[in-house]
Amino acid sequence: MAKESLSPNECRDMLLAVADKIIESEPILTDADRALGDGDHGIGMERGMKAVKEKLEGQDFDSIDKPFTTMGMAMMSSMGGASGAVFGTLFRAGGKALAEAESLGAAQVAAFFTAAAEGVQKRGGAKPGDKTMVDALVPAAEKAEEMKSESLATAIAAVAEAAEAGKVASEDLIATMGRAKTLGERSLGKPDAGAVSVSIIVATMSDYVAS
Ligand code: ADP
Ligand code: MG
């Protein structure tokens, strides 16, 4: 049975599932960043997720913002580099938008992704079309706003589809930011590594809600 809403500790467990899935996906993320960047995205995300697990495991939460902001801060302090700031901001800015909420439903999913997309763009300066994780995150946030009156499971499944579509669409973009910028047109035909991470993150959230 799909879950109607998530308690703070269910949010924690969902994020622990995300951490495990990203760790398991390290080779995929490494390959994606090797194609267009310097090949360290998988290792960086794995390091971040190990730090997240240490912070979240065994901790009780009484509001839903805390597991998300704790995750973001653990990523920022353990990963370093562009993606530590960018992915840490995703969870920290998104989590802050949930302050004091007692459960996560479709409306909170929309608040999370909208604040995450705004926070990441403000922090990193990338806009849609620059071939970064923003190209998966912004369509996810737009879909989440559309779906905020639906059930949690329906909403998060649609958000995951939008992130996946954004990742696939990033294949047809020419990188204008970060390390892939120097490749110019040679960056065509492959997805952005950070967009691959975003699609895995949201798909894992959706799987947790559906289970
Ligand atoms: P680094 O670029 O320091 O090697 P990673 O390889 O871990 O860091 O992460 C690269 C990913 O980070 C890119 O694929 C892209 O999605 C994302 N990224 C990098 N810079 C930005 C930025 N300014 N805004 C948004 N995302 C960014
Ligand atoms: Mg890299």
mmCIF file with all atom_site columns, C-alpha atoms and ligand atoms in Angstrom, residues 33 38 40-41 44 79 81-83 86-87 120 124-126 131-134 177-179 192-195, ligand 1:
data_model
loop_
_atom_site.group_PDB
_atom_site.id
_atom_site.type_symbol
_atom_site.label_atom_id
_atom_site.label_alt_id
_atom_site.label_comp_id
_atom_site.label_asym_id
_atom_site.label_entity_id
_atom_site.label_seq_id
_atom_site.pdbx_PDB_ins_code
_atom_site.Cartn_x
_atom_site.Cartn_y
_atom_site.Cartn_z
_atom_site.occupancy
_atom_site.B_iso_or_equiv
_atom_site.pdbx_formal_charge
_atom_site.auth_seq_id
_atom_site.auth_comp_id
_atom_site.auth_asym_id
_atom_site.auth_atom_id
_atom_site.pdbx_PDB_model_num
ATOM   1  C CA  . ASP A 1 33  ? 30.999 12.490 -14.906 1.00 0.00 ? 33  ASP A CA  1
ATOM   2  C CA  . ASP A 1 38  ? 36.469 14.919 -14.238 1.00 0.00 ? 38  ASP A CA  1
ATOM   3  C CA  . ASP A 1 40  ? 34.662 12.403 -9.391  1.00 0.00 ? 40  ASP A CA  1
ATOM   4  C CA  . HIS A 1 41  ? 30.895 12.864 -9.049  1.00 0.00 ? 41  HIS A CA  1
ATOM   5  C CA  . GLY A 1 44  ? 31.832 12.687 -4.068  1.00 0.00 ? 44  GLY A CA  1
ATOM   6  C CA  . MET A 1 79  ? 31.680 16.541 -0.054  1.00 0.00 ? 79  MET A CA  1
ATOM   7  C CA  . GLY A 1 81  ? 33.519 21.053 -4.511  1.00 0.00 ? 81  GLY A CA  1
ATOM   8  C CA  . ALA A 1 82  ? 30.730 22.375 -6.678  1.00 0.00 ? 82  ALA A CA  1
ATOM   9  C CA  . SER A 1 83  ? 28.424 19.469 -6.023  1.00 0.00 ? 83  SER A CA  1
ATOM   10 C CA  . VAL A 1 86  ? 24.825 22.485 -4.975  1.00 0.00 ? 86  VAL A CA  1
ATOM   11 C CA  . PHE A 1 87  ? 23.414 19.171 -3.680  1.00 0.00 ? 87  PHE A CA  1
ATOM   12 C CA  . VAL A 1 120 ? 20.252 25.808 -6.066  1.00 0.00 ? 120 VAL A CA  1
ATOM   13 C CA  . GLY A 1 124 ? 25.247 28.037 -8.182  1.00 0.00 ? 124 GLY A CA  1
ATOM   14 C CA  . GLY A 1 125 ? 24.072 30.528 -10.796 1.00 0.00 ? 125 GLY A CA  1
ATOM   15 C CA  . ALA A 1 126 ? 23.095 27.824 -13.310 1.00 0.00 ? 126 ALA A CA  1
ATOM   16 C CA  . LYS A 1 131 ? 23.281 21.279 -18.760 1.00 0.00 ? 131 LYS A CA  1
ATOM   17 C CA  . THR A 1 132 ? 23.498 20.846 -14.993 1.00 0.00 ? 132 THR A CA  1
ATOM   18 C CA  . MET A 1 133 ? 21.387 19.139 -12.352 1.00 0.00 ? 133 MET A CA  1
ATOM   19 C CA  . VAL A 1 134 ? 19.106 22.208 -12.596 1.00 0.00 ? 134 VAL A CA  1
ATOM   20 C CA  . MET A 1 177 ? 28.757 25.774 -16.856 1.00 0.00 ? 177 MET A CA  1
ATOM   21 C CA  . GLY A 1 178 ? 31.342 23.905 -14.807 1.00 0.00 ? 178 GLY A CA  1
ATOM   22 C CA  . ARG A 1 179 ? 33.966 21.543 -16.149 1.00 0.00 ? 179 ARG A CA  1
ATOM   23 C CA  . ASP A 1 192 ? 24.701 15.651 -17.122 1.00 0.00 ? 192 ASP A CA  1
ATOM   24 C CA  . ALA A 1 193 ? 26.038 13.640 -14.158 1.00 0.00 ? 193 ALA A CA  1
ATOM   25 C CA  . GLY A 1 194 ? 24.272 15.799 -11.573 1.00 0.00 ? 194 GLY A CA  1
ATOM   26 C CA  . ALA A 1 195 ? 20.994 15.409 -13.474 1.00 0.00 ? 195 ALA A CA  1
HETATM 27 P P1  . ADP B 2 .   ? 32.861 18.967 -9.703  1.00 0.00 ? 1   ADP B P1  1
HETATM 28 O O1  . ADP B 2 .   ? 32.178 19.752 -10.800 1.00 0.00 ? 1   ADP B O1  1
HETATM 29 O O2  . ADP B 2 .   ? 33.470 19.848 -8.656  1.00 0.00 ? 1   ADP B O2  1
HETATM 30 O O3  . ADP B 2 .   ? 33.792 17.911 -10.239 1.00 0.00 ? 1   ADP B O3  1
HETATM 31 P P2  . ADP B 2 .   ? 30.925 16.872 -9.246  1.00 0.00 ? 1   ADP B P2  1
HETATM 32 O O4  . ADP B 2 .   ? 31.592 16.150 -10.342 1.00 0.00 ? 1   ADP B O4  1
HETATM 33 O O5  . ADP B 2 .   ? 30.681 16.130 -8.000  1.00 0.00 ? 1   ADP B O5  1
HETATM 34 O O6  . ADP B 2 .   ? 31.686 18.230 -8.913  1.00 0.00 ? 1   ADP B O6  1
HETATM 35 O O7  . ADP B 2 .   ? 29.518 17.378 -9.731  1.00 0.00 ? 1   ADP B O7  1
HETATM 36 C C1  . ADP B 2 .   ? 29.319 17.818 -11.024 1.00 0.00 ? 1   ADP B C1  1
HETATM 37 C C2  . ADP B 2 .   ? 27.853 18.137 -11.189 1.00 0.00 ? 1   ADP B C2  1
HETATM 38 O O8  . ADP B 2 .   ? 27.484 19.233 -10.347 1.00 0.00 ? 1   ADP B O8  1
HETATM 39 C C3  . ADP B 2 .   ? 27.513 18.580 -12.591 1.00 0.00 ? 1   ADP B C3  1
HETATM 40 O O9  . ADP B 2 .   ? 27.197 17.455 -13.383 1.00 0.00 ? 1   ADP B O9  1
HETATM 41 C C4  . ADP B 2 .   ? 26.334 19.508 -12.393 1.00 0.00 ? 1   ADP B C4  1
HETATM 42 O O10 . ADP B 2 .   ? 25.106 18.826 -12.464 1.00 0.00 ? 1   ADP B O10 1
HETATM 43 C C5  . ADP B 2 .   ? 26.491 19.995 -10.984 1.00 0.00 ? 1   ADP B C5  1
HETATM 44 N N1  . ADP B 2 .   ? 26.941 21.397 -10.964 1.00 0.00 ? 1   ADP B N1  1
HETATM 45 C C6  . ADP B 2 .   ? 28.186 21.861 -11.055 1.00 0.00 ? 1   ADP B C6  1
HETATM 46 N N2  . ADP B 2 .   ? 28.192 23.207 -10.976 1.00 0.00 ? 1   ADP B N2  1
HETATM 47 C C7  . ADP B 2 .   ? 26.889 23.583 -10.844 1.00 0.00 ? 1   ADP B C7  1
HETATM 48 C C8  . ADP B 2 .   ? 26.223 24.846 -10.694 1.00 0.00 ? 1   ADP B C8  1
HETATM 49 N N3  . ADP B 2 .   ? 26.877 25.986 -10.682 1.00 0.00 ? 1   ADP B N3  1
HETATM 50 N N4  . ADP B 2 .   ? 24.866 24.825 -10.557 1.00 0.00 ? 1   ADP B N4  1
HETATM 51 C C9  . ADP B 2 .   ? 24.193 23.659 -10.557 1.00 0.00 ? 1   ADP B C9  1
HETATM 52 N N5  . ADP B 2 .   ? 24.766 22.458 -10.679 1.00 0.00 ? 1   ADP B N5  1
HETATM 53 C C10 . ADP B 2 .   ? 26.097 22.414 -10.827 1.00 0.00 ? 1   ADP B C10 1
#
